PDB file of C-alpha atoms in Angstrom:
ATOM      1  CA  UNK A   1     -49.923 -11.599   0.467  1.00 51.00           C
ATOM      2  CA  UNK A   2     -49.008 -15.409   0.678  1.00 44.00           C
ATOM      3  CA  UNK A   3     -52.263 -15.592  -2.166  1.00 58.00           C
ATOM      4  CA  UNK A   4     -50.684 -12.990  -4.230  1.00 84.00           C
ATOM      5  CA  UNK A   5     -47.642 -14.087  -4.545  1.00 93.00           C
ATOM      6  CA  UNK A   6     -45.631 -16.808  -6.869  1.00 95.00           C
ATOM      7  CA  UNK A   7     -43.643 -19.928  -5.011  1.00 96.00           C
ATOM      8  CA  UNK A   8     -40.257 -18.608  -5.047  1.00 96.00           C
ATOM      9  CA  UNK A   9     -40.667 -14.793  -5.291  1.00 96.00           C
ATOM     10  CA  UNK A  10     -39.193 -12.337  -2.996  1.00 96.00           C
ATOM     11  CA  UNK A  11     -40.904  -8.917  -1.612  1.00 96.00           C
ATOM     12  CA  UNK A  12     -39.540  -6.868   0.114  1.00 95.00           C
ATOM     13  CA  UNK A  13     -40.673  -6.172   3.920  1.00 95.00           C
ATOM     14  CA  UNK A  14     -40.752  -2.952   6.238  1.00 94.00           C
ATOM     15  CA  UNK A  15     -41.660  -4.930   9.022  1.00 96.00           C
ATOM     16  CA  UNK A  16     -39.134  -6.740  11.175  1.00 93.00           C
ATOM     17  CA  UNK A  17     -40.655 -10.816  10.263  1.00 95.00           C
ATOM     18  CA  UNK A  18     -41.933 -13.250   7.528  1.00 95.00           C
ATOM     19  CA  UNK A  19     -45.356 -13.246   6.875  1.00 95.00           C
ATOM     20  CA  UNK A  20     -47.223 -16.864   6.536  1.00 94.00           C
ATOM     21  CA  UNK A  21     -45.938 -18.587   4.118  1.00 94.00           C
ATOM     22  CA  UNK A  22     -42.692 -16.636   3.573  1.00 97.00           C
ATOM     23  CA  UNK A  23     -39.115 -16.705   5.073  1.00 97.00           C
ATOM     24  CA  UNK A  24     -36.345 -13.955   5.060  1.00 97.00           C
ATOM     25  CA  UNK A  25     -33.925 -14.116   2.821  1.00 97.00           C
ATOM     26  CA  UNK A  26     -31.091 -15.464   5.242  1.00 96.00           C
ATOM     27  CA  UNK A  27     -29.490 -18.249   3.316  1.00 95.00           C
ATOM     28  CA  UNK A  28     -30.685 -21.081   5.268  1.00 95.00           C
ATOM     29  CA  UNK A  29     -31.305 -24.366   3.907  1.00 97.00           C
ATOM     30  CA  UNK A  30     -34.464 -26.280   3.109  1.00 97.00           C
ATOM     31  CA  UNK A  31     -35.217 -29.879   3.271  1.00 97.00           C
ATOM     32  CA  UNK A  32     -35.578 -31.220  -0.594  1.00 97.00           C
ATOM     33  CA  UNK A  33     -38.312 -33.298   0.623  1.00 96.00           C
ATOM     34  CA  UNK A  34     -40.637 -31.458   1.823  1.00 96.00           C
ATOM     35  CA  UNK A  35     -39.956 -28.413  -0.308  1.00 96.00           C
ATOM     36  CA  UNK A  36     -39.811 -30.219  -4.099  1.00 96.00           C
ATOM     37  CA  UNK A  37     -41.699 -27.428  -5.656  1.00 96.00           C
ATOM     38  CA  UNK A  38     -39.395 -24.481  -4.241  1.00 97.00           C
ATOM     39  CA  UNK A  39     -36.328 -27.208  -5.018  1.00 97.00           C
ATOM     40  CA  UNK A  40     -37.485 -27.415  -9.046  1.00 96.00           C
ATOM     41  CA  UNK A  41     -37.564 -23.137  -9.448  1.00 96.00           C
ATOM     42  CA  UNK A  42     -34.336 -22.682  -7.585  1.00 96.00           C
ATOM     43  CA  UNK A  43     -31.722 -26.047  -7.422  1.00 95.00           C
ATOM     44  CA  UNK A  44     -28.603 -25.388  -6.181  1.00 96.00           C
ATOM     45  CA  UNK A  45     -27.944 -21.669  -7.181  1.00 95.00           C
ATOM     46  CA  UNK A  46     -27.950 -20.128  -3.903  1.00 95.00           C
ATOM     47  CA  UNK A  47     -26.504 -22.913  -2.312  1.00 94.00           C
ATOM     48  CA  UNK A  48     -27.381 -27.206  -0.231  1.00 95.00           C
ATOM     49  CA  UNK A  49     -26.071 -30.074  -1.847  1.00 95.00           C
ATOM     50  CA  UNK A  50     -28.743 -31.185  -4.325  1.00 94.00           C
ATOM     51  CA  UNK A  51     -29.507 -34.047  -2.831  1.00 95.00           C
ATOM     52  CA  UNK A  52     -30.961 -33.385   0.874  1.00 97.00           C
ATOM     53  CA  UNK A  53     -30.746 -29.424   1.007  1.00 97.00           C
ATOM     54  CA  UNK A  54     -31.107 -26.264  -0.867  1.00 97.00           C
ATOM     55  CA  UNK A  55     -30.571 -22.668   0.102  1.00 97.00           C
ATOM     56  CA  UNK A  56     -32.469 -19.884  -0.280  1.00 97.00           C
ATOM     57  CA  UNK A  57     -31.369 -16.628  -1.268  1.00 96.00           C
ATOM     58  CA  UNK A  58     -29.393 -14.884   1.392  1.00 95.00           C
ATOM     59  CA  UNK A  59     -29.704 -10.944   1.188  1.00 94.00           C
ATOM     60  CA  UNK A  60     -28.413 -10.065   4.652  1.00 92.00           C
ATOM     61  CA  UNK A  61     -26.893  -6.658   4.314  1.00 88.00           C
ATOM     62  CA  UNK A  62     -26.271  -7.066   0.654  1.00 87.00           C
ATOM     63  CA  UNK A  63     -28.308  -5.442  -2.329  1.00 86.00           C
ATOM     64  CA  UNK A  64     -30.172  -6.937  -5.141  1.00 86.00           C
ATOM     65  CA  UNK A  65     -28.584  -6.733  -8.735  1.00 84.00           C
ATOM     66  CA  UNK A  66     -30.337  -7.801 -12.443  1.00 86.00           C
ATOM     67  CA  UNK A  67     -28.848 -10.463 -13.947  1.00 85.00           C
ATOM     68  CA  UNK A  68     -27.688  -9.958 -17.607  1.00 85.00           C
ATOM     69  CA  UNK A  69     -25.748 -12.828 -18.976  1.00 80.00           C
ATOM     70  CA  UNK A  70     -22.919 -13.090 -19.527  1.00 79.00           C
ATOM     71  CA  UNK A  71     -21.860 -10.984 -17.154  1.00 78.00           C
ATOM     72  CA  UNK A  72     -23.947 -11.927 -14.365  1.00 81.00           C
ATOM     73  CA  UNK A  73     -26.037 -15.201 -13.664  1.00 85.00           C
ATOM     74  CA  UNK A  74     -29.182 -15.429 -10.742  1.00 89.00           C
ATOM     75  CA  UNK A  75     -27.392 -16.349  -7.907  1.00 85.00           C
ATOM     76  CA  UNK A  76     -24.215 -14.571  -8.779  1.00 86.00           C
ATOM     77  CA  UNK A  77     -22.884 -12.688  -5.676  1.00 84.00           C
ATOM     78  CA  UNK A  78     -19.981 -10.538  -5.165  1.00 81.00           C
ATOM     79  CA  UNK A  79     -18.513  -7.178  -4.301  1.00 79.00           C
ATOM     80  CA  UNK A  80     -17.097  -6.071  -0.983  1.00 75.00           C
ATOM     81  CA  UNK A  81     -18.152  -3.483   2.013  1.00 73.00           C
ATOM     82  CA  UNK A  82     -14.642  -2.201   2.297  1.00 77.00           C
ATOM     83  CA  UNK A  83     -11.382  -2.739   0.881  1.00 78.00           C
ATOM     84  CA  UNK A  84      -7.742  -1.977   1.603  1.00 80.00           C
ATOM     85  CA  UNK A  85      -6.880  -0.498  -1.517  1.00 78.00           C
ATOM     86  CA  UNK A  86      -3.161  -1.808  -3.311  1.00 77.00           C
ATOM     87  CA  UNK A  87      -0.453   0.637  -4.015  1.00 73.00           C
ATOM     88  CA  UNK A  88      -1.137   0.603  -7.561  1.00 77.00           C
ATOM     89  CA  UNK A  89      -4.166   2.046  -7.574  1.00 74.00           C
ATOM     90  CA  UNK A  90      -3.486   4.962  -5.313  1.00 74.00           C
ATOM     91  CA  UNK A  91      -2.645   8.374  -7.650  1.00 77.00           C
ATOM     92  CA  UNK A  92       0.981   9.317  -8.572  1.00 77.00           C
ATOM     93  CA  UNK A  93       2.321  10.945  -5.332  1.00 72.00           C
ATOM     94  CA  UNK A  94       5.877  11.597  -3.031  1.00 73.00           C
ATOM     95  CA  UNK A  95       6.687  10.612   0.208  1.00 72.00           C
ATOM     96  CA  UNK A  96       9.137  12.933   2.635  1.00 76.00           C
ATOM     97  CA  UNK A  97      12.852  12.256   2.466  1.00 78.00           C
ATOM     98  CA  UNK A  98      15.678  12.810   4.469  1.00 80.00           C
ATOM     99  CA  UNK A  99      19.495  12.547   4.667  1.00 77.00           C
ATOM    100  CA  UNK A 100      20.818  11.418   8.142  1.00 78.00           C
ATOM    101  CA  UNK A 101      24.315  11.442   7.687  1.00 77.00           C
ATOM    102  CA  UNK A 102      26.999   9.131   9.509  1.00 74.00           C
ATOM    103  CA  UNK A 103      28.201  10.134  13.239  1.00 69.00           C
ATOM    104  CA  UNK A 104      31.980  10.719  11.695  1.00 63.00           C
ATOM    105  CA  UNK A 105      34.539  13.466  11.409  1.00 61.00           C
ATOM    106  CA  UNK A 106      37.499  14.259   9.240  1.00 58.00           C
ATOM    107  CA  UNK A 107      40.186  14.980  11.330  1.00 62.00           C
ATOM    108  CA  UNK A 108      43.390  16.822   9.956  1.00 58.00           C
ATOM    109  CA  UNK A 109      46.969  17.524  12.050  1.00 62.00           C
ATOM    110  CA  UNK A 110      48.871  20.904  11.384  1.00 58.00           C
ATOM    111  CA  UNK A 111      52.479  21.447  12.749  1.00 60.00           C
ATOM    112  CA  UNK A 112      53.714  24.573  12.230  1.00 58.00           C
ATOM    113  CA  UNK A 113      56.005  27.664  14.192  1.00 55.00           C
ATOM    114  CA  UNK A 114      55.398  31.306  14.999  1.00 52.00           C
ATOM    115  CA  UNK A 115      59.298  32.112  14.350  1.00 53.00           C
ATOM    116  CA  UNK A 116      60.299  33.546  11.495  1.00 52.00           C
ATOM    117  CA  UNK A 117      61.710  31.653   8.725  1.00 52.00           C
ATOM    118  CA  UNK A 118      65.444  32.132   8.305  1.00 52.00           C
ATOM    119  CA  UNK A 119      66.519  29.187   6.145  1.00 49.00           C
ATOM    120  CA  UNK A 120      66.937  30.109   2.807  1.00 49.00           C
ATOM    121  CA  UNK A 121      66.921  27.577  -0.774  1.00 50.00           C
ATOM    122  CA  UNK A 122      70.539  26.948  -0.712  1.00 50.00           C
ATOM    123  CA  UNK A 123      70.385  25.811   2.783  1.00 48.00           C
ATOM    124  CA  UNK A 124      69.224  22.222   2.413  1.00 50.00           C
ATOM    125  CA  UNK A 125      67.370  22.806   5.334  1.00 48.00           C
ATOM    126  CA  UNK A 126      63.725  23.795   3.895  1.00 50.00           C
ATOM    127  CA  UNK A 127      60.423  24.276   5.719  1.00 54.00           C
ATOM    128  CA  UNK A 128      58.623  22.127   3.098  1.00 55.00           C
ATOM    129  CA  UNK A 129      59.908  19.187   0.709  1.00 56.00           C
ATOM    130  CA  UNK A 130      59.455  18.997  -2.882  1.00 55.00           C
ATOM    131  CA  UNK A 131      56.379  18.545  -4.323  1.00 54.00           C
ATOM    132  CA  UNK A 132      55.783  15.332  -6.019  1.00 57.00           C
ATOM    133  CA  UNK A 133      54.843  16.180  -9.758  1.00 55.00           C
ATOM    134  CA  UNK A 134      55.339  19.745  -9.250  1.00 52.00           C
ATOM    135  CA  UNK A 135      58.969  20.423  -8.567  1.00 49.00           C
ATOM    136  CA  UNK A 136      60.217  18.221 -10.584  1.00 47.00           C
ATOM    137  CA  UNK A 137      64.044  19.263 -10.444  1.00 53.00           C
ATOM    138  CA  UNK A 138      63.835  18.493  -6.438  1.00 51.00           C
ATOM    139  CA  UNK A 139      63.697  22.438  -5.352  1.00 50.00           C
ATOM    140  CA  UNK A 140      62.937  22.916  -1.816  1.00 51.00           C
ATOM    141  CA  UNK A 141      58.962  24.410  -1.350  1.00 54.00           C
ATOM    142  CA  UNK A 142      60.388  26.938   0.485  1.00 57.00           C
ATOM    143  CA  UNK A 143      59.647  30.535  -1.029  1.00 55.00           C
ATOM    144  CA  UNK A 144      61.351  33.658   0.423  1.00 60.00           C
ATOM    145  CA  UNK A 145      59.082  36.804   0.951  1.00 62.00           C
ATOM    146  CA  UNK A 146      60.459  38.685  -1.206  1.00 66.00           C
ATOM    147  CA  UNK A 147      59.957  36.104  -4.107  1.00 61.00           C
ATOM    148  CA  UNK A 148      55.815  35.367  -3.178  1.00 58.00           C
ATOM    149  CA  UNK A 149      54.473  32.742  -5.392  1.00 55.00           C
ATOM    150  CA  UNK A 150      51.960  30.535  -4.750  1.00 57.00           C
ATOM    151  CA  UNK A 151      51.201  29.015  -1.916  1.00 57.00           C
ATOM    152  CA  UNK A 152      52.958  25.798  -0.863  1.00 52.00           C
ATOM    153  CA  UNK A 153      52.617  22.420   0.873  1.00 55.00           C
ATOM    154  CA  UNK A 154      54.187  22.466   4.730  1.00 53.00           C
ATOM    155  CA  UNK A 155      56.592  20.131   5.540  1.00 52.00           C
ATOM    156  CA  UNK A 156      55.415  17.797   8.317  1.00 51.00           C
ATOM    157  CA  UNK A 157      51.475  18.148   7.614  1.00 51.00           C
ATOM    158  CA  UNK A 158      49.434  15.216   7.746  1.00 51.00           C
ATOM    159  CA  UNK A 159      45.747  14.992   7.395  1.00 54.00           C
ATOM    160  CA  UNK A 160      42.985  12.882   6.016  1.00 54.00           C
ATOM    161  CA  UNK A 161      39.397  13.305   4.737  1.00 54.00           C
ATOM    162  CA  UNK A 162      36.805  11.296   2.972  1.00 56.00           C
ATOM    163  CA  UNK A 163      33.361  11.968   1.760  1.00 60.00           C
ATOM    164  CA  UNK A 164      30.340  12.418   3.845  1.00 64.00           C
ATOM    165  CA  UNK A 165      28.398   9.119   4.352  1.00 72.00           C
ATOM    166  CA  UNK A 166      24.799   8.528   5.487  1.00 73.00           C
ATOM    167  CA  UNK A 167      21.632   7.103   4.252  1.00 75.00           C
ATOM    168  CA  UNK A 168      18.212   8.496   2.839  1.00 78.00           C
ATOM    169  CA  UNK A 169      15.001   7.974   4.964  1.00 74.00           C
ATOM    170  CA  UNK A 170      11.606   7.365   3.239  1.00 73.00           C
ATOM    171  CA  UNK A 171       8.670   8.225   5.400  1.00 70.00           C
ATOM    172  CA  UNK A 172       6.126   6.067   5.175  1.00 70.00           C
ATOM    173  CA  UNK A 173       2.623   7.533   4.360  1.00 69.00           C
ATOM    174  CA  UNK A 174      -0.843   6.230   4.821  1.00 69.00           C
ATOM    175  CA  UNK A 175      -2.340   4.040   8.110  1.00 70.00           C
ATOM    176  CA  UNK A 176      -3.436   0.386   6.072  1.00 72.00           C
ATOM    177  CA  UNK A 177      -6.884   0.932   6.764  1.00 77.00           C
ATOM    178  CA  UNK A 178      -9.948  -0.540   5.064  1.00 76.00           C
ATOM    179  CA  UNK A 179     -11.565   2.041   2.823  1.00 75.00           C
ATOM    180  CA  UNK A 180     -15.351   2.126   3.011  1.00 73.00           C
ATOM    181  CA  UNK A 181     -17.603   1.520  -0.600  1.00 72.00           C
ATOM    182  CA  UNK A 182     -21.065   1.127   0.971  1.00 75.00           C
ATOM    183  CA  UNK A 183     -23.431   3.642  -0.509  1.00 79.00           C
ATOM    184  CA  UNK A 184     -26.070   5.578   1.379  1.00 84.00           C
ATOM    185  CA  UNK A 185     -28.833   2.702   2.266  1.00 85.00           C
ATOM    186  CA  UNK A 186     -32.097   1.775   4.217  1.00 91.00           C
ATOM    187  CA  UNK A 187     -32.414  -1.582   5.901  1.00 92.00           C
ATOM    188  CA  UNK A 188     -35.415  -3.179   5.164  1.00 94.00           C
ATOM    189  CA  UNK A 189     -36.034  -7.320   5.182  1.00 96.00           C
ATOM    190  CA  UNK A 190     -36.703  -9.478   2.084  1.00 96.00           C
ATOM    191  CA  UNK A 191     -38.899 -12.376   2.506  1.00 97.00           C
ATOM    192  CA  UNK A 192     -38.886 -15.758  -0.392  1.00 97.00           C
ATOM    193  CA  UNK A 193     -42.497 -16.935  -1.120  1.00 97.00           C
ATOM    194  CA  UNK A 194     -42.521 -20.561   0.381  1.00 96.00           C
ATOM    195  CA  UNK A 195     -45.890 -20.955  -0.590  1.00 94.00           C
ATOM    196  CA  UNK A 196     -47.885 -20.239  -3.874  1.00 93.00           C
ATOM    197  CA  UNK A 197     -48.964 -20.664  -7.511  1.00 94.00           C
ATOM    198  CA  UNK A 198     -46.009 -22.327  -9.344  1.00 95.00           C
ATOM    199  CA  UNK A 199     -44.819 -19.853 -11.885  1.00 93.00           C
ATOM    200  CA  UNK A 200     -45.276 -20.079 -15.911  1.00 91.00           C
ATOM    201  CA  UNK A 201     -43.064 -18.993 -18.516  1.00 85.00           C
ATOM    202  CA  UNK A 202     -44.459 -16.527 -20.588  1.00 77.00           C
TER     203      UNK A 202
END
């Protein structure tokens, strides 16, 4: 293989080690020194400091991609395993909602009497007052039953009300979790020729 093969190529293994003359693709770095050759095909683009190190191509549970400039250069990585995905990319949708109204009560007070009424308009003694804005010329509420109108405010009622108070709950949907984007795969190694012919353009 190592005779096959051009100084910086990578094969792909279904064995579990590097042959001679090859090293998996990890991403570990290489002294400049004693690897010059290796150092002039790939510099810097998969990693070291240029002037003691260099890396070699790490393809630990990632997959290989062309490179098609400008979109993507040789040694280029990126992508992600699994993501938590942002609200606004998840579909239109609703979320549950209820009303839990306040722990109040209206409350009203009635006084009234089981005898019958004998008072009658003239007395100046009526059951009810005059209505504000209604009885304009002061007339006692009272009404006889044999002259049945409508019905009437009592004298001496009180009460109160108000409108019903509360707040809406929004359930919340959905745990956070990471969503998975791996496809199906098979693990195999990659090995980086260490040793070989030095490549020619074409």
């Amino acid at each position: 293989m190592g005779n096959d093969a051009y100084l910086g190529e990578i094969v792909q293994l279904g064995f579990s080690f590097a042959p001679l003359s090859f090293a998996i693709c990890s991403g570990r770095k290489l002294k400049i020194a004693q690897n010059s050759k290796l150092f002039a095909l790939f510099g810097t683009v998969y990693g070291g400091d240029g002037r003691h190190e260099f890396g070699l191509p790490d393809l630990r549970v990632r997959s290989a991609t062309g490179a098609h400039r400008p979109f993507t250069r040789v040694g280029k990585s990126g992508g992600y395993a699994d993501k938590i995905v942002h609200k606004s990319a998840l579909p239109t949708h609703t979320h549950e909602a209820t009303f839990i109204p306040d722990d109040s009560q209206t409350r009203a007070r009635v006084r009234a009497a089981t005898a019958l009424a004998t008072d009658a308009r003239s007395d100046g003694m009526p059951i009810a007052p005059p209505r504000p804005g209604v009885e304009a010329s002061g007339t006692p509420g009272f009404i006889p039953a044999d002259q049945a109108e409508p019905t009437v405010m009592l004298g001496g009622m009180t009460g109160g009300g108000g409108a019903a108070k509360g707040h809406v709950e929004l359930k919340n949907s959905g745990e956070g979790r990471k969503m998975w984007f791996r496809s199906p795969y098979l693990v195999i190694n990659f090995a980086v020729c260490l040793s070989g012919p030095f490549p020619s353009h074409s």
